[in-house]
JSON list of C-alpha atoms in Angstrom, two decimals:
[
{"chain": "A", "resi": 1, "resn": "VAL", "atom": "CA", "xyz": [26.00, -27.33, -46.59]},
{"chain": "A", "resi": 2, "resn": "GLN", "atom": "CA", "xyz": [27.19, -30.86, -46.37]},
{"chain": "A", "resi": 3, "resn": "LEU", "atom": "CA", "xyz": [29.93, -32.72, -48.24]},
{"chain": "A", "resi": 4, "resn": "GLN", "atom": "CA", "xyz": [29.86, -36.46, -47.48]},
{"chain": "A", "resi": 5, "resn": "ALA", "atom": "CA", "xyz": [32.94, -38.45, -48.60]},
{"chain": "A", "resi": 6, "resn": "SER", "atom": "CA", "xyz": [33.13, -41.95, -49.08]},
{"chain": "A", "resi": 7, "resn": "GLY", "atom": "CA", "xyz": [34.73, -44.93, -51.01]},
{"chain": "A", "resi": 8, "resn": "GLY", "atom": "CA", "xyz": [38.13, -45.24, -49.03]},
{"chain": "A", "resi": 9, "resn": "GLY", "atom": "CA", "xyz": [39.62, -48.68, -48.12]},
{"chain": "A", "resi": 10, "resn": "LEU", "atom": "CA", "xyz": [42.49, -50.98, -48.35]},
{"chain": "A", "resi": 11, "resn": "VAL", "atom": "CA", "xyz": [43.87, -51.72, -51.52]},
{"chain": "A", "resi": 12, "resn": "GLN", "atom": "CA", "xyz": [47.25, -53.24, -52.91]},
{"chain": "A", "resi": 13, "resn": "ALA", "atom": "CA", "xyz": [49.76, -51.22, -54.80]},
{"chain": "A", "resi": 14, "resn": "GLY", "atom": "CA", "xyz": [48.69, -50.93, -58.36]},
{"chain": "A", "resi": 15, "resn": "GLY", "atom": "CA", "xyz": [44.98, -51.18, -57.71]},
{"chain": "A", "resi": 16, "resn": "SER", "atom": "CA", "xyz": [42.25, -48.77, -57.88]},
{"chain": "A", "resi": 17, "resn": "LEU", "atom": "CA", "xyz": [39.52, -46.92, -55.89]},
{"chain": "A", "resi": 18, "resn": "ARG", "atom": "CA", "xyz": [36.94, -44.37, -56.60]},
{"chain": "A", "resi": 19, "resn": "LEU", "atom": "CA", "xyz": [36.02, -41.84, -54.03]},
{"chain": "A", "resi": 20, "resn": "SER", "atom": "CA", "xyz": [32.75, -40.09, -53.88]},
{"chain": "A", "resi": 21, "resn": "CYS", "atom": "CA", "xyz": [31.79, -36.59, -52.54]},
{"chain": "A", "resi": 22, "resn": "ALA", "atom": "CA", "xyz": [28.01, -36.03, -52.19]},
{"chain": "A", "resi": 23, "resn": "ALA", "atom": "CA", "xyz": [27.25, -32.38, -52.02]},
{"chain": "A", "resi": 24, "resn": "SER", "atom": "CA", "xyz": [24.17, -30.81, -50.54]},
{"chain": "A", "resi": 25, "resn": "GLY", "atom": "CA", "xyz": [22.67, -27.74, -48.98]},
{"chain": "A", "resi": 26, "resn": "ARG", "atom": "CA", "xyz": [23.22, -25.06, -51.75]},
{"chain": "A", "resi": 27, "resn": "SER", "atom": "CA", "xyz": [23.77, -24.81, -55.47]},
{"chain": "A", "resi": 28, "resn": "PHE", "atom": "CA", "xyz": [27.42, -25.33, -56.33]},
{"chain": "A", "resi": 29, "resn": "SER", "atom": "CA", "xyz": [27.29, -23.98, -59.75]},
{"chain": "A", "resi": 30, "resn": "SER", "atom": "CA", "xyz": [29.83, -21.07, -58.89]},
{"chain": "A", "resi": 31, "resn": "TYR", "atom": "CA", "xyz": [32.00, -23.38, -57.03]},
{"chain": "A", "resi": 32, "resn": "ARG", "atom": "CA", "xyz": [35.00, -25.61, -57.66]},
{"chain": "A", "resi": 33, "resn": "MET", "atom": "CA", "xyz": [35.16, -28.95, -55.86]},
{"chain": "A", "resi": 34, "resn": "GLY", "atom": "CA", "xyz": [38.50, -30.22, -54.64]},
{"chain": "A", "resi": 35, "resn": "TRP", "atom": "CA", "xyz": [40.11, -33.32, -53.25]},
{"chain": "A", "resi": 36, "resn": "PHE", "atom": "CA", "xyz": [42.84, -32.93, -50.55]},
{"chain": "A", "resi": 37, "resn": "ARG", "atom": "CA", "xyz": [44.74, -35.61, -48.62]},
{"chain": "A", "resi": 38, "resn": "GLN", "atom": "CA", "xyz": [46.75, -35.70, -45.39]},
{"chain": "A", "resi": 39, "resn": "ALA", "atom": "CA", "xyz": [49.15, -38.56, -44.65]},
{"chain": "A", "resi": 40, "resn": "PRO", "atom": "CA", "xyz": [50.14, -39.34, -41.21]},
{"chain": "A", "resi": 41, "resn": "GLY", "atom": "CA", "xyz": [52.70, -36.85, -39.89]},
{"chain": "A", "resi": 42, "resn": "LYS", "atom": "CA", "xyz": [52.44, -34.68, -43.12]},
{"chain": "A", "resi": 43, "resn": "GLU", "atom": "CA", "xyz": [50.57, -31.57, -43.99]},
{"chain": "A", "resi": 44, "resn": "ARG", "atom": "CA", "xyz": [47.48, -31.60, -45.91]},
{"chain": "A", "resi": 45, "resn": "GLU", "atom": "CA", "xyz": [48.00, -31.42, -49.69]},
{"chain": "A", "resi": 46, "resn": "PHE", "atom": "CA", "xyz": [45.99, -30.62, -52.75]},
{"chain": "A", "resi": 47, "resn": "VAL", "atom": "CA", "xyz": [45.11, -33.54, -54.95]},
{"chain": "A", "resi": 48, "resn": "ALA", "atom": "CA", "xyz": [42.65, -32.36, -57.63]},
{"chain": "A", "resi": 49, "resn": "ALA", "atom": "CA", "xyz": [39.87, -29.95, -58.38]},
{"chain": "A", "resi": 50, "resn": "ILE", "atom": "CA", "xyz": [36.98, -29.51, -60.80]},
{"chain": "A", "resi": 51, "resn": "ARG", "atom": "CA", "xyz": [34.68, -26.53, -61.62]},
{"chain": "A", "resi": 52, "resn": "TRP", "atom": "CA", "xyz": [31.14, -27.37, -61.55]},
{"chain": "A", "resi": 53, "resn": "SER", "atom": "CA", "xyz": [30.42, -25.19, -64.45]},
{"chain": "A", "resi": 54, "resn": "GLY", "atom": "CA", "xyz": [32.54, -25.88, -67.55]},
{"chain": "A", "resi": 55, "resn": "GLY", "atom": "CA", "xyz": [34.26, -28.83, -65.83]},
{"chain": "A", "resi": 56, "resn": "SER", "atom": "CA", "xyz": [37.85, -27.48, -65.98]},
{"chain": "A", "resi": 57, "resn": "THR", "atom": "CA", "xyz": [40.11, -29.77, -64.00]},
{"chain": "A", "resi": 58, "resn": "TYR", "atom": "CA", "xyz": [43.44, -29.26, -62.03]},
{"chain": "A", "resi": 59, "resn": "TYR", "atom": "CA", "xyz": [45.80, -31.89, -60.73]},
{"chain": "A", "resi": 60, "resn": "ALA", "atom": "CA", "xyz": [48.80, -32.08, -58.37]},
{"chain": "A", "resi": 61, "resn": "ASP", "atom": "CA", "xyz": [51.87, -33.24, -60.23]},
{"chain": "A", "resi": 62, "resn": "SER", "atom": "CA", "xyz": [51.96, -36.47, -58.12]},
{"chain": "A", "resi": 63, "resn": "VAL", "atom": "CA", "xyz": [48.74, -37.71, -59.32]},
{"chain": "A", "resi": 64, "resn": "LYS", "atom": "CA", "xyz": [48.66, -36.60, -62.91]},
{"chain": "A", "resi": 65, "resn": "GLY", "atom": "CA", "xyz": [48.01, -39.39, -65.22]},
{"chain": "A", "resi": 66, "resn": "ARG", "atom": "CA", "xyz": [46.68, -41.64, -62.43]},
{"chain": "A", "resi": 67, "resn": "PHE", "atom": "CA", "xyz": [43.87, -39.88, -60.85]},
{"chain": "A", "resi": 68, "resn": "THR", "atom": "CA", "xyz": [40.73, -38.46, -62.58]},
{"chain": "A", "resi": 69, "resn": "ILE", "atom": "CA", "xyz": [38.35, -36.07, -60.98]},
{"chain": "A", "resi": 70, "resn": "SER", "atom": "CA", "xyz": [34.81, -35.78, -62.30]},
{"chain": "A", "resi": 71, "resn": "ARG", "atom": "CA", "xyz": [31.40, -34.44, -61.41]},
{"chain": "A", "resi": 72, "resn": "ASP", "atom": "CA", "xyz": [27.68, -35.73, -61.93]},
{"chain": "A", "resi": 73, "resn": "TYR", "atom": "CA", "xyz": [25.18, -32.90, -61.95]},
{"chain": "A", "resi": 74, "resn": "ALA", "atom": "CA", "xyz": [22.14, -35.11, -61.50]},
{"chain": "A", "resi": 75, "resn": "LYS", "atom": "CA", "xyz": [23.69, -36.64, -58.43]},
{"chain": "A", "resi": 76, "resn": "ASN", "atom": "CA", "xyz": [25.47, -33.46, -57.10]},
{"chain": "A", "resi": 77, "resn": "THR", "atom": "CA", "xyz": [28.38, -35.65, -56.65]},
{"chain": "A", "resi": 78, "resn": "VAL", "atom": "CA", "xyz": [32.02, -35.43, -57.34]},
{"chain": "A", "resi": 79, "resn": "TYR", "atom": "CA", "xyz": [34.20, -38.46, -57.94]},
{"chain": "A", "resi": 80, "resn": "LEU", "atom": "CA", "xyz": [38.01, -39.13, -57.70]},
{"chain": "A", "resi": 81, "resn": "GLN", "atom": "CA", "xyz": [39.07, -42.21, -59.70]},
{"chain": "A", "resi": 82, "resn": "MET", "atom": "CA", "xyz": [42.31, -43.34, -58.43]},
{"chain": "A", "resi": 83, "resn": "ASN", "atom": "CA", "xyz": [44.29, -45.92, -60.44]},
{"chain": "A", "resi": 84, "resn": "SER", "atom": "CA", "xyz": [47.83, -47.28, -60.16]},
{"chain": "A", "resi": 85, "resn": "LEU", "atom": "CA", "xyz": [47.80, -46.54, -56.51]},
{"chain": "A", "resi": 86, "resn": "LYS", "atom": "CA", "xyz": [50.97, -46.31, -54.73]},
{"chain": "A", "resi": 87, "resn": "PRO", "atom": "CA", "xyz": [51.87, -46.79, -51.02]},
{"chain": "A", "resi": 88, "resn": "GLU", "atom": "CA", "xyz": [52.64, -43.07, -51.00]},
{"chain": "A", "resi": 89, "resn": "ASP", "atom": "CA", "xyz": [49.06, -42.35, -51.66]},
{"chain": "A", "resi": 90, "resn": "THR", "atom": "CA", "xyz": [47.88, -43.67, -48.37]},
{"chain": "A", "resi": 91, "resn": "ALA", "atom": "CA", "xyz": [46.13, -40.83, -46.58]},
{"chain": "A", "resi": 92, "resn": "VAL", "atom": "CA", "xyz": [42.97, -39.54, -45.28]},
{"chain": "A", "resi": 93, "resn": "TYR", "atom": "CA", "xyz": [41.18, -37.98, -48.33]},
{"chain": "A", "resi": 94, "resn": "TYR", "atom": "CA", "xyz": [38.88, -34.87, -47.88]},
{"chain": "A", "resi": 95, "resn": "CYS", "atom": "CA", "xyz": [36.51, -33.26, -50.40]},
{"chain": "A", "resi": 96, "resn": "ALA", "atom": "CA", "xyz": [35.95, -29.39, -50.25]},
{"chain": "A", "resi": 97, "resn": "ALA", "atom": "CA", "xyz": [34.26, -26.62, -51.98]},
{"chain": "A", "resi": 98, "resn": "ALA", "atom": "CA", "xyz": [35.34, -23.15, -52.87]},
{"chain": "A", "resi": 99, "resn": "ARG", "atom": "CA", "xyz": [33.91, -20.35, -54.82]},
{"chain": "A", "resi": 100, "resn": "VAL", "atom": "CA", "xyz": [35.67, -19.96, -58.12]},
{"chain": "A", "resi": 101, "resn": "THR", "atom": "CA", "xyz": [36.56, -16.46, -57.34]},
{"chain": "A", "resi": 102, "resn": "LEU", "atom": "CA", "xyz": [38.31, -17.29, -54.01]},
{"chain": "A", "resi": 103, "resn": "SER", "atom": "CA", "xyz": [41.40, -19.32, -53.30]},
{"chain": "A", "resi": 104, "resn": "GLU", "atom": "CA", "xyz": [40.15, -20.47, -49.88]},
{"chain": "A", "resi": 105, "resn": "TYR", "atom": "CA", "xyz": [37.91, -23.53, -49.45]},
{"chain": "A", "resi": 106, "resn": "ASP", "atom": "CA", "xyz": [34.66, -22.73, -47.69]},
{"chain": "A", "resi": 107, "resn": "TYR", "atom": "CA", "xyz": [33.29, -26.14, -46.84]},
{"chain": "A", "resi": 108, "resn": "TRP", "atom": "CA", "xyz": [35.01, -29.29, -45.90]},
{"chain": "A", "resi": 109, "resn": "GLY", "atom": "CA", "xyz": [33.60, -32.86, -45.65]},
{"chain": "A", "resi": 110, "resn": "GLN", "atom": "CA", "xyz": [34.76, -35.52, -43.35]},
{"chain": "A", "resi": 111, "resn": "GLY", "atom": "CA", "xyz": [37.65, -37.56, -44.41]},
{"chain": "A", "resi": 112, "resn": "THR", "atom": "CA", "xyz": [37.83, -41.08, -45.84]},
{"chain": "A", "resi": 113, "resn": "LEU", "atom": "CA", "xyz": [40.89, -43.32, -45.34]},
{"chain": "A", "resi": 114, "resn": "VAL", "atom": "CA", "xyz": [42.81, -44.79, -48.28]},
{"chain": "A", "resi": 115, "resn": "THR", "atom": "CA", "xyz": [45.35, -47.33, -47.51]},
{"chain": "A", "resi": 116, "resn": "VAL", "atom": "CA", "xyz": [47.70, -48.67, -50.17]},
{"chain": "A", "resi": 117, "resn": "SER", "atom": "CA", "xyz": [49.64, -51.73, -49.27]},
{"chain": "A", "resi": 118, "resn": "SER", "atom": "CA", "xyz": [52.90, -52.65, -50.94]}
]
């Protein structure tokens, strides 16, 4: 199983970025896909998640209304559209996959760095 995250970069406050997570190696139909982030000196935190089947979405309060998670079946890819970015969104962002019946994430991708300048 491989999760390949991409799309990070440097953006000014108020700007937008779209992260992508390309998934391969198995069927993820019974999984939910999540995005997490870890800022320097801080613990990793949950950002957003989506179920492959059904498309139910979940967001951390800190990103609600600004970030949107979505998935593309044909491309086996999950996206995180990030709008109205703030300096406090600066972090390494990771995508991950978890079986819907379990709380723990089984698979993790490498991170992609998002830097928001003020």
